[in-house]
Coordinates of C-alpha atoms in Angstrom, one line a residue:
M3 CA 202.1 59.0 169.7
I4 CA 201.6 62.6 168.7
H5 CA 200.6 65.0 171.5
L6 CA 197.6 67.0 170.7
A7 CA 199.5 70.3 170.9
E8 CA 202.2 69.0 168.5
C9 CA 199.5 67.9 166.1
T10 CA 197.8 71.3 166.4
Y11 CA 200.9 73.2 165.4
R12 CA 201.8 70.7 162.7
E13 CA 198.3 71.3 161.2
A14 CA 198.9 75.1 161.3
A15 CA 202.2 74.6 159.4
R16 CA 200.4 72.4 156.9
L17 CA 197.7 75.0 156.4
A18 CA 200.4 77.7 155.8
R19 CA 202.0 75.5 153.2
H20 CA 198.6 74.9 151.6
V21 CA 197.7 78.6 151.3
T22 CA 201.2 79.6 150.1
P23 CA 201.0 78.6 146.4
H24 CA 197.6 80.3 146.1
L25 CA 198.9 83.6 147.5
E26 CA 201.9 83.3 145.1
R27 CA 199.6 82.9 142.2
A28 CA 197.8 86.0 143.3
G29 CA 201.1 87.9 143.0
Y30 CA 202.4 87.9 146.6
K31 CA 205.9 86.9 147.5
V32 CA 205.5 84.5 150.4
V33 CA 208.0 83.9 153.1
L34 CA 207.1 81.2 155.6
A35 CA 208.2 82.0 159.2
P36 CA 208.9 79.0 161.5
A37 CA 205.8 77.7 163.4
M38 CA 205.6 78.6 167.0
P39 CA 204.8 75.4 169.0
Y40 CA 203.3 77.2 172.0
G41 CA 200.0 79.0 172.5
A42 CA 197.5 80.1 175.1
S43 CA 195.8 76.9 176.1
P44 CA 194.1 77.4 179.5
L45 CA 191.3 74.9 178.6
A46 CA 193.9 72.1 178.2
E47 CA 196.2 73.1 181.0
T48 CA 195.3 70.1 183.1
W49 CA 196.1 67.6 180.4
P50 CA 199.5 66.0 181.0
G51 CA 202.2 67.6 178.8
T52 CA 200.3 70.8 178.0
V53 CA 202.5 73.9 177.9
S54 CA 200.4 77.0 177.9
L55 CA 201.3 80.7 177.6
S56 CA 199.2 83.4 179.2
R57 CA 197.0 85.3 176.7
A58 CA 199.1 88.4 177.4
T59 CA 202.4 86.6 176.7
L60 CA 201.1 85.2 173.4
R61 CA 199.8 88.6 172.4
R62 CA 203.2 90.1 173.1
V63 CA 205.1 87.4 171.2
I64 CA 202.9 87.9 168.2
V65 CA 203.2 91.7 168.3
E66 CA 207.0 91.5 168.8
V67 CA 207.6 89.0 166.0
I68 CA 205.4 90.8 163.5
G69 CA 206.8 94.2 164.6
S70 CA 210.3 92.9 164.0
L71 CA 209.5 91.6 160.6
A72 CA 207.7 94.9 159.8
R73 CA 210.9 96.8 160.7
H74 CA 212.5 94.8 157.9
G75 CA 209.9 95.9 155.4
F76 CA 207.2 93.2 155.6
R77 CA 203.7 94.7 155.5
R78 CA 201.3 91.8 154.9
F79 CA 200.9 88.8 157.3
V80 CA 198.7 85.7 157.3
L81 CA 198.8 84.0 160.7
A82 CA 198.0 80.3 160.3
N83 CA 196.3 79.0 163.4
Y84 CA 194.9 75.6 164.3
Q85 CA 194.5 76.3 168.0
A86 CA 190.8 76.9 168.9
D87 CA 191.2 77.7 172.6
P88 CA 189.3 81.0 173.1
A89 CA 192.2 82.6 174.9
H90 CA 194.5 81.8 172.0
V91 CA 192.1 83.3 169.4
R92 CA 191.5 86.4 171.6
A93 CA 195.3 86.9 171.9
M94 CA 195.5 86.9 168.1
A95 CA 192.7 89.4 167.8
E96 CA 194.3 91.7 170.4
A97 CA 197.7 91.4 168.6
K98 CA 196.2 92.4 165.3
R99 CA 194.5 95.4 166.9
A100 CA 197.7 96.5 168.5
L101 CA 199.7 96.1 165.3
T102 CA 197.3 97.8 162.9
R103 CA 196.6 100.6 165.3
G104 CA 200.3 101.4 165.5
D105 CA 200.9 101.1 161.8
R106 CA 198.1 101.5 159.3
R107 CA 200.2 100.0 156.5
L108 CA 200.3 96.6 158.2
R109 CA 197.7 94.0 157.1
V110 CA 197.1 91.0 159.3
L111 CA 194.9 88.2 158.1
F112 CA 194.1 84.8 159.6
A113 CA 194.1 81.3 158.1
G114 CA 192.7 78.6 160.4
F115 CA 190.7 79.4 163.5
S116 CA 190.1 83.1 163.2
P117 CA 188.9 85.7 165.7
E118 CA 187.2 87.3 162.7
A119 CA 185.2 84.2 161.7
R120 CA 181.5 84.9 161.1
S121 CA 180.6 81.5 162.4
R122 CA 182.2 78.7 164.5
A123 CA 182.5 76.6 161.3
A124 CA 184.4 79.3 159.4
M125 CA 188.1 78.3 159.2
L126 CA 189.5 81.0 156.9
D127 CA 189.4 84.7 156.7
P128 CA 187.2 85.4 153.7
R129 CA 190.0 87.2 151.9
V130 CA 192.4 84.3 152.4
L131 CA 189.6 81.8 151.4
R132 CA 189.1 83.7 148.1
L133 CA 192.8 83.5 147.4
S134 CA 193.0 79.8 148.2
R135 CA 190.3 78.8 145.7
S136 CA 191.9 77.6 142.6
P137 CA 190.3 78.2 139.3
N138 CA 191.7 74.9 138.1
P139 CA 192.1 72.5 141.0
K140 CA 192.4 69.4 138.8
G141 CA 195.3 71.0 137.0
E142 CA 197.4 71.4 140.2

């Protein structure tokens, strides 16, 4: 049996692996960081086995991990997310604002459930979606 949270983070990792070759074809050098198997999940806290971080803790973890990578020269980040809890998505948006306000050279995009989605059905940041469309899907 796969716990819902484990399935959620597995799907985020799968999404990251799916987007990677498309970003590479667009000229980016991609480094996949390990998936983080925790998030802000207050809507599911009462479900047995759910481990939930506070929104503030998740925001801080994202800011500190990306900040650490940025100190090593990384400037562009795509956060793959399959967690739709509003607190989780808000933490991601808050982290992006904190990071880009502190360093205008940083770019943070989202793949998966995005705080920047124009509609509930939108799963990818439009810029990532454009990169993930292959001109020759049958040839891959």
